[in-house]
Amino acid sequence: MRNSSMLKRSDALVEARRCLGCFESPCTQACPAHVDIPGFIKRLREDNIEGAGDIIYVSCPLSYVCGLACPTPDLCEGACTLNKLGQTPIRIGALQAYVANNYEFPENINDNGKRKAVAVIGAGPSGLGCAIQLRRMGFEVEVFEKSNSIGGLVDRVIPSHRLPSSVIIRDVNRLKEAGIKFHLRVEIDEENAKILLDDFDAIFIGTGLSSDKEYWVEGMENGVEGILSALDYLEHARKYEEGVADLPQLGNQVIVIGGGNVALDAAILAKRLGSEQVIVLYRRSKDEMPGWESEYLEAASLGVEFRWLSSVNAVTIEKKKLQSVTVQRMKFTESQKGGRRWVEPDLEVPIYQFPCDSLIYALGQELDSAIADYLGIKTLDKQKIQVDPSSFQTSVPKIFAAGEAVSGGSTIVNSMSQGMIAGRSIGRWLLEG
Ligand code: SF4
């Protein structure tokens, strides 16, 4: 668990007084949103919530969400000067969440004198970052989201004990009060894409990576009890934690495949929700694991086991129910792919069977490239949307894109910040046009 305990006023003031107000502020440099951390902590120390909130929200419009859900030990808190002095770093995430929970002041919306409107596709972090940046610049903004909630994967799969819905709602309400209009359950098909192209002066794509990569190994069948994607499991578990669904039944022996944060979150939740043995299998070694160190440490402290250089190459199913997985040892090769050492099965090590009740796979998500096709923009092998890296403009001048649909994977705060930068770029393009 990272930042989830909410500070009381007295604790927040005491914590703020520990801050050294470093001139170079390595904490701010490590923050993808570049929040002026010593600046807001100084206002907080003076018990000036308005001043502290003004500083945070200008750089981070999802301040409450980021305060609780950011991997702060790997970002600002990891860079805090107090670490080098042998002291506990400032609890920056918890202080930010405290300010966000108590800040009641609305967004500052400028009037640019133009009646131009922007359609934002996707209500995840990049879409929301872009939308508020454009509203601040005085443009009309309408957000189109295919699901029935605002926040994207933030609202679907981050465990509720870390990020309750009430926190997301508070940040989202600020955006609604700023005049952003939301249209939920709207699929951007060919017809809707044409309507957006005709009706709006610019379009921003912030859909993220919304499709699960398919998983198939020897012995697999469709509709098997006990084999599920990590996103489906996390969505169900979040609903359970929020009291609107039954406990997901995984059984006592659970295998999780993958080394990213989604895999680690699934393993953590499986353990927290009662499974006795939870084992993460990762094809590479700990050094290559893309998940955050803070997530790994939380999982390990709960008793989640890790088996490196291990992969499932077959499953055994009886009567549509998973019985066991066959584990294959992997080994590194000389070649590299995507900057990482490549692996292949180590045929000298015998495979072994591991009886289990559930197999959760977290192999990442991929771009739903149909929207790009409908809007007529170029992609890189249908994996990412192609943009100019400085302006986030796509191959069609009035369409921009940012976030995971462009980067291929990111954090909430990175996607939100990219969306804000793209929003400024769209605003400049509209004002000059
Ligand atoms: Fe305060 Fe730590 Fe940032 Fe220095 S690095 S300004 S001590 S939070």
PDB file of N, CA and C in Angstrom, residues 13 17 25 28 116 120 127 157 169 171 183 193 200 244 288 303 308 343 374 382:
ATOM      1  N   LEU A  13       0.425  19.153   8.918  1.00  0.00           N
ATOM      2  CA  LEU A  13       1.253  20.322   9.256  1.00  0.00           C
ATOM      3  C   LEU A  13       2.612  19.885   9.803  1.00  0.00           C
ATOM      4  N   ARG A  17       6.311  20.507   7.954  1.00  0.00           N
ATOM      5  CA  ARG A  17       7.420  21.227   8.621  1.00  0.00           C
ATOM      6  C   ARG A  17       8.748  20.484   8.500  1.00  0.00           C
ATOM      7  N   SER A  25      15.186  21.346  -5.659  1.00  0.00           N
ATOM      8  CA  SER A  25      13.994  20.498  -5.539  1.00  0.00           C
ATOM      9  C   SER A  25      14.015  19.251  -6.437  1.00  0.00           C
ATOM     10  N   THR A  28      10.543  17.815  -7.362  1.00  0.00           N
ATOM     11  CA  THR A  28       9.819  18.395  -8.503  1.00  0.00           C
ATOM     12  C   THR A  28      10.381  17.872  -9.819  1.00  0.00           C
ATOM     13  N   LYS A 116     -14.540  28.133 -30.621  1.00  0.00           N
ATOM     14  CA  LYS A 116     -14.062  26.890 -31.223  1.00  0.00           C
ATOM     15  C   LYS A 116     -14.215  25.741 -30.231  1.00  0.00           C
ATOM     16  N   VAL A 120     -12.807  15.406 -27.466  1.00  0.00           N
ATOM     17  CA  VAL A 120     -11.788  14.557 -26.854  1.00  0.00           C
ATOM     18  C   VAL A 120     -12.338  13.129 -26.819  1.00  0.00           C
ATOM     19  N   GLY A 127      -6.938  12.113 -21.833  1.00  0.00           N
ATOM     20  CA  GLY A 127      -8.107  12.860 -22.314  1.00  0.00           C
ATOM     21  C   GLY A 127      -8.514  13.942 -21.323  1.00  0.00           C
ATOM     22  N   VAL A 157      -9.756  -0.475 -12.739  1.00  0.00           N
ATOM     23  CA  VAL A 157      -8.924  -1.577 -12.252  1.00  0.00           C
ATOM     24  C   VAL A 157      -7.964  -1.237 -11.121  1.00  0.00           C
ATOM     25  N   ILE A 169     -14.255  10.701  -8.151  1.00  0.00           N
ATOM     26  CA  ILE A 169     -15.434  11.561  -8.338  1.00  0.00           C
ATOM     27  C   ILE A 169     -15.102  13.005  -7.971  1.00  0.00           C
ATOM     28  N   ASP A 171     -12.183  14.634  -8.141  1.00  0.00           N
ATOM     29  CA  ASP A 171     -11.413  15.276  -9.217  1.00  0.00           C
ATOM     30  C   ASP A 171     -12.273  15.480 -10.455  1.00  0.00           C
ATOM     31  N   HIS A 183     -19.906  12.747 -22.608  1.00  0.00           N
ATOM     32  CA  HIS A 183     -20.887  11.860 -23.247  1.00  0.00           C
ATOM     33  C   HIS A 183     -20.390  10.430 -23.026  1.00  0.00           C
ATOM     34  N   ALA A 193     -17.300   8.889 -36.109  1.00  0.00           N
ATOM     35  CA  ALA A 193     -16.030   9.535 -36.473  1.00  0.00           C
ATOM     36  C   ALA A 193     -16.279  10.643 -37.493  1.00  0.00           C
ATOM     37  N   PHE A 200     -16.481  19.401 -35.158  1.00  0.00           N
ATOM     38  CA  PHE A 200     -15.520  19.988 -34.209  1.00  0.00           C
ATOM     39  C   PHE A 200     -14.320  20.594 -34.954  1.00  0.00           C
ATOM     40  N   VAL A 244     -20.209  -3.699  -4.551  1.00  0.00           N
ATOM     41  CA  VAL A 244     -21.256  -3.861  -5.574  1.00  0.00           C
ATOM     42  C   VAL A 244     -21.099  -5.172  -6.351  1.00  0.00           C
ATOM     43  N   GLU A 288      14.637  -7.053 -15.244  1.00  0.00           N
ATOM     44  CA  GLU A 288      13.888  -6.594 -16.430  1.00  0.00           C
ATOM     45  C   GLU A 288      12.425  -6.328 -16.118  1.00  0.00           C
ATOM     46  N   GLY A 303       3.551 -11.899   0.893  1.00  0.00           N
ATOM     47  CA  GLY A 303       3.804 -13.333   0.735  1.00  0.00           C
ATOM     48  C   GLY A 303       3.624 -13.837  -0.689  1.00  0.00           C
ATOM     49  N   TRP A 308      11.327 -16.288 -11.430  1.00  0.00           N
ATOM     50  CA  TRP A 308      11.878 -15.574 -12.581  1.00  0.00           C
ATOM     51  C   TRP A 308      12.203 -16.561 -13.699  1.00  0.00           C
ATOM     52  N   VAL A 343      14.485 -13.769 -24.512  1.00  0.00           N
ATOM     53  CA  VAL A 343      14.575 -15.071 -23.850  1.00  0.00           C
ATOM     54  C   VAL A 343      14.014 -16.168 -24.759  1.00  0.00           C
ATOM     55  N   TYR A 374     -10.971   4.897 -38.855  1.00  0.00           N
ATOM     56  CA  TYR A 374     -12.174   5.687 -39.151  1.00  0.00           C
ATOM     57  C   TYR A 374     -11.836   7.171 -39.339  1.00  0.00           C
ATOM     58  N   LYS A 382      -0.126  -0.273 -36.528  1.00  0.00           N
ATOM     59  CA  LYS A 382      -1.369  -0.430 -35.738  1.00  0.00           C
ATOM     60  C   LYS A 382      -1.078  -0.622 -34.244  1.00  0.00           C
TER      61      LYS A 382
END
